[in-house]
Amino acid sequence: MASVAQSEVGRGARLPRSARRKQLLAAAQAVFVANGYHAAAMDDIAERAGVSKPVLYQHFPGKRELYLALLDTQAAALADAVVQALATTDDNQQRIHAVLSAYFSFVDRDDHDGAFRLIFESDLVNDPEVRNKVESVTERTMTAVADTVAADTGLGRPEAELLATALTGSAQVVARWWLASDRPVSQDDAIALLESLLWRGISNFPRQG
């Protein structure tokens, strides 16, 4: 009886719409990360979620819409993590540490789900809407850091944004390299090394007030 019940939960049982949507997005993420957008099939996503294709299409009218919804979810998760990291402390060196940790944690999440690939390594990047969404999360994280840099140093907006772009760009590029290189040093050591490099530069700008 237990196996029948489990099957019904996967394919036949009714879930609240929000729970079903979350289930479908998780299945889609696994398929998109493994296969890329172009090679992924709605059949594969439905099968992984344990639902029929009509159920999948009730929530998402097509593969592109599903991909965009998933991209929105993961972009918001990264941006929120960076914004929250900045709010954890008033110490600027600790802020750098927190922002770097947010990027490394997103790239190397406990379940190793590869969500960062949807943002930084999408094979749909030539799609204008996908490109806009990726640029939007990059802009949001850079702006959050630039706001802090400008407020603390009194630098003009262009200068603050340049420094913020250096920090956030370094964080995501190094975190992705570190993971692709099979974590050649521990995550803590990687963050500490990058923090030391960035702090040596940013600390040259005195804090105002």
Short mmCIF file of C-alpha atoms in Angstrom, two decimals:
data_model
loop_
_atom_site.label_atom_id
_atom_site.label_comp_id
_atom_site.label_asym_id
_atom_site.label_seq_id
_atom_site.Cartn_x
_atom_site.Cartn_y
_atom_site.Cartn_z
CA MET A 1 0.00 0.00 0.00
CA ALA A 2 2.84 2.37 0.78
CA SER A 3 4.20 2.22 -2.76
CA VAL A 4 0.75 3.00 -4.18
CA ALA A 5 0.40 5.99 -1.87
CA GLN A 6 3.82 7.29 -2.85
CA SER A 7 2.93 6.95 -6.53
CA GLU A 8 -0.28 8.88 -6.00
CA VAL A 9 1.58 11.69 -4.29
CA GLY A 10 3.94 11.93 -7.27
CA ARG A 11 1.48 11.70 -10.13
CA GLY A 12 -2.14 11.73 -9.05
CA ALA A 13 -2.50 13.49 -5.73
CA ARG A 14 -3.61 17.10 -5.67
CA LEU A 15 -1.17 19.58 -4.20
CA PRO A 16 -1.81 23.24 -3.39
CA ARG A 17 -0.93 25.29 -6.45
CA SER A 18 2.09 26.92 -4.78
CA ALA A 19 3.46 23.54 -3.68
CA ARG A 20 2.96 22.03 -7.13
CA ARG A 21 4.68 25.02 -8.75
CA LYS A 22 7.64 24.63 -6.38
CA GLN A 23 7.82 20.93 -7.25
CA LEU A 24 7.77 21.63 -10.98
CA LEU A 25 10.43 24.32 -10.72
CA ALA A 26 12.71 21.96 -8.80
CA ALA A 27 12.28 19.28 -11.45
CA ALA A 28 12.85 21.79 -14.24
CA GLN A 29 15.99 23.10 -12.59
CA ALA A 30 17.49 19.62 -12.42
CA VAL A 31 16.76 19.00 -16.10
CA PHE A 32 17.92 22.43 -17.32
CA VAL A 33 21.15 22.27 -15.31
CA ALA A 34 21.91 18.76 -16.54
CA ASN A 35 20.98 19.26 -20.21
CA GLY A 36 20.92 22.99 -20.91
CA TYR A 37 17.87 24.80 -22.19
CA HIS A 38 17.95 23.60 -25.78
CA ALA A 39 18.37 19.90 -25.00
CA ALA A 40 15.83 19.89 -22.15
CA ALA A 41 12.37 18.54 -22.96
CA MET A 42 9.06 19.17 -21.25
CA ASP A 43 8.53 15.39 -21.28
CA ASP A 44 11.68 14.97 -19.18
CA ILE A 45 10.61 17.67 -16.73
CA ALA A 46 7.14 16.18 -16.31
CA GLU A 47 8.60 12.72 -15.79
CA ARG A 48 11.09 13.97 -13.20
CA ALA A 49 8.31 15.80 -11.34
CA GLY A 50 6.10 12.71 -11.49
CA VAL A 51 3.24 14.52 -13.21
CA SER A 52 1.55 14.35 -16.58
CA LYS A 53 2.42 16.88 -19.27
CA PRO A 54 -1.06 18.47 -19.04
CA VAL A 55 -0.39 19.21 -15.35
CA LEU A 56 2.93 20.82 -16.27
CA TYR A 57 1.26 22.92 -18.96
CA GLN A 58 -1.41 24.05 -16.51
CA HIS A 59 1.31 25.90 -14.63
CA PHE A 60 3.65 26.88 -17.46
CA PRO A 61 2.46 27.34 -21.07
CA GLY A 62 5.83 26.40 -22.55
CA LYS A 63 9.48 25.56 -21.93
CA ARG A 64 10.63 29.15 -22.30
CA GLU A 65 8.10 30.42 -19.74
CA LEU A 66 9.20 27.71 -17.34
CA TYR A 67 12.84 28.63 -17.81
CA LEU A 68 12.14 32.33 -17.26
CA ALA A 69 10.19 31.60 -14.07
CA LEU A 70 13.06 29.50 -12.78
CA LEU A 71 15.57 32.18 -13.70
CA ASP A 72 13.50 34.75 -11.80
CA THR A 73 13.50 32.52 -8.73
CA GLN A 74 17.24 31.92 -8.69
CA ALA A 75 18.19 35.48 -9.60
CA ALA A 76 16.09 36.77 -6.71
CA ALA A 77 17.72 34.24 -4.37
CA LEU A 78 21.22 35.46 -5.27
CA ALA A 79 20.34 39.15 -5.10
CA ASP A 80 18.56 38.73 -1.76
CA ALA A 81 21.55 36.85 -0.35
CA VAL A 82 23.91 39.70 -1.28
CA VAL A 83 21.60 42.40 0.08
CA GLN A 84 21.17 40.49 3.33
CA ALA A 85 24.92 39.95 3.59
CA LEU A 86 25.52 43.70 3.47
CA ALA A 87 23.02 44.22 6.26
CA THR A 88 24.66 41.81 8.68
CA THR A 89 27.38 44.17 9.89
CA ASP A 90 28.66 47.77 9.86
CA ASP A 91 32.27 46.63 9.56
CA ASN A 92 33.38 47.01 5.96
CA GLN A 93 35.89 44.16 5.98
CA GLN A 94 33.19 41.90 7.38
CA ARG A 95 30.82 43.17 4.70
CA ILE A 96 33.28 42.07 2.02
CA HIS A 97 33.55 38.71 3.73
CA ALA A 98 29.76 38.38 3.87
CA VAL A 99 29.28 39.29 0.20
CA LEU A 100 31.96 36.82 -0.91
CA SER A 101 30.40 34.15 1.30
CA ALA A 102 27.02 34.80 -0.30
CA TYR A 103 28.42 34.17 -3.77
CA PHE A 104 30.39 31.08 -2.77
CA SER A 105 27.41 29.66 -0.91
CA PHE A 106 25.15 30.23 -3.92
CA VAL A 107 27.60 28.56 -6.29
CA ASP A 108 28.31 25.66 -3.93
CA ARG A 109 24.99 25.15 -2.18
CA ASP A 110 24.64 22.12 0.06
CA ASP A 111 22.54 20.23 -2.48
CA HIS A 112 24.92 21.12 -5.35
CA ASP A 113 21.96 21.96 -7.53
CA GLY A 114 23.89 24.05 -10.06
CA ALA A 115 21.40 26.92 -9.95
CA PHE A 116 24.16 29.45 -10.63
CA ARG A 117 24.55 27.99 -14.12
CA LEU A 118 21.11 29.29 -15.03
CA ILE A 119 22.33 32.84 -14.35
CA PHE A 120 25.98 32.82 -15.33
CA GLU A 121 26.24 30.00 -17.88
CA SER A 122 22.89 29.96 -19.66
CA ASP A 123 22.80 28.64 -23.21
CA LEU A 124 19.84 30.95 -23.78
CA VAL A 125 21.80 34.14 -23.17
CA ASN A 126 21.04 35.45 -26.66
CA ASP A 127 17.36 35.61 -25.78
CA PRO A 128 16.71 39.32 -24.95
CA GLU A 129 14.46 38.53 -21.99
CA VAL A 130 16.94 36.10 -20.49
CA ARG A 131 19.76 38.59 -21.00
CA ASN A 132 17.71 41.33 -19.33
CA LYS A 133 16.99 39.14 -16.32
CA VAL A 134 20.65 38.23 -15.91
CA GLU A 135 21.68 41.86 -16.26
CA SER A 136 19.01 42.82 -13.75
CA VAL A 137 20.40 40.59 -10.98
CA THR A 138 23.93 41.79 -11.77
CA GLU A 139 22.72 45.38 -11.55
CA ARG A 140 20.84 44.80 -8.31
CA THR A 141 23.79 43.23 -6.52
CA MET A 142 26.21 45.86 -7.83
CA THR A 143 23.86 48.68 -6.80
CA ALA A 144 23.49 47.32 -3.27
CA VAL A 145 27.26 47.22 -2.84
CA ALA A 146 27.72 50.63 -4.51
CA ASP A 147 25.18 52.20 -2.14
CA THR A 148 27.27 51.03 0.81
CA VAL A 149 30.58 52.11 -0.75
CA ALA A 150 29.24 55.57 -1.62
CA ALA A 151 27.71 56.11 1.83
CA ASP A 152 30.84 55.02 3.67
CA THR A 153 33.54 56.65 1.56
CA GLY A 154 31.89 59.70 0.05
CA LEU A 155 33.04 58.65 -3.40
CA GLY A 156 30.99 59.76 -6.38
CA ARG A 157 28.47 57.36 -7.85
CA PRO A 158 30.57 56.30 -10.86
CA GLU A 159 33.55 55.51 -8.64
CA ALA A 160 31.40 53.60 -6.14
CA GLU A 161 29.82 51.55 -8.92
CA LEU A 162 33.22 50.76 -10.42
CA LEU A 163 34.44 49.39 -7.07
CA ALA A 164 31.18 47.51 -6.53
CA THR A 165 31.44 45.91 -9.96
CA ALA A 166 34.99 44.81 -9.17
CA LEU A 167 33.87 43.21 -5.93
CA THR A 168 30.77 41.42 -7.20
CA GLY A 169 32.39 40.44 -10.48
CA SER A 170 35.41 38.99 -8.69
CA ALA A 171 33.16 37.10 -6.30
CA GLN A 172 31.16 35.28 -8.94
CA VAL A 173 34.05 34.61 -11.33
CA VAL A 174 36.34 33.26 -8.61
CA ALA A 175 33.57 31.20 -6.99
CA ARG A 176 32.74 29.57 -10.33
CA TRP A 177 36.44 28.93 -11.10
CA TRP A 178 36.91 27.44 -7.64
CA LEU A 179 34.02 25.02 -8.10
CA ALA A 180 35.00 24.11 -11.68
CA SER A 181 38.54 23.40 -10.43
CA ASP A 182 37.20 20.86 -7.92
CA ARG A 183 37.65 23.09 -4.89
CA PRO A 184 41.47 23.18 -4.88
CA VAL A 185 41.41 24.86 -1.46
CA SER A 186 38.71 24.90 1.18
CA GLN A 187 35.84 27.33 0.74
CA ASP A 188 36.90 29.21 3.88
CA ASP A 189 40.45 29.59 2.57
CA ALA A 190 39.24 30.69 -0.86
CA ILE A 191 37.03 33.38 0.68
CA ALA A 192 39.83 34.52 3.01
CA LEU A 193 42.31 34.86 0.14
CA LEU A 194 39.92 36.86 -2.03
CA GLU A 195 38.82 38.95 0.93
CA SER A 196 42.44 39.82 1.70
CA LEU A 197 43.07 40.90 -1.90
CA LEU A 198 39.93 43.04 -2.15
CA TRP A 199 40.23 44.55 1.31
CA ARG A 200 43.77 45.73 0.63
CA GLY A 201 42.37 47.88 -2.17
CA ILE A 202 39.08 49.05 -0.71
CA SER A 203 40.57 49.89 2.69
CA ASN A 204 42.62 52.61 0.97
CA PHE A 205 39.43 54.63 0.71
CA PRO A 206 38.92 56.14 4.17
CA ARG A 207 35.55 55.83 5.81
CA GLN A 208 33.85 59.18 6.17
CA GLY A 209 32.13 60.39 9.29
#
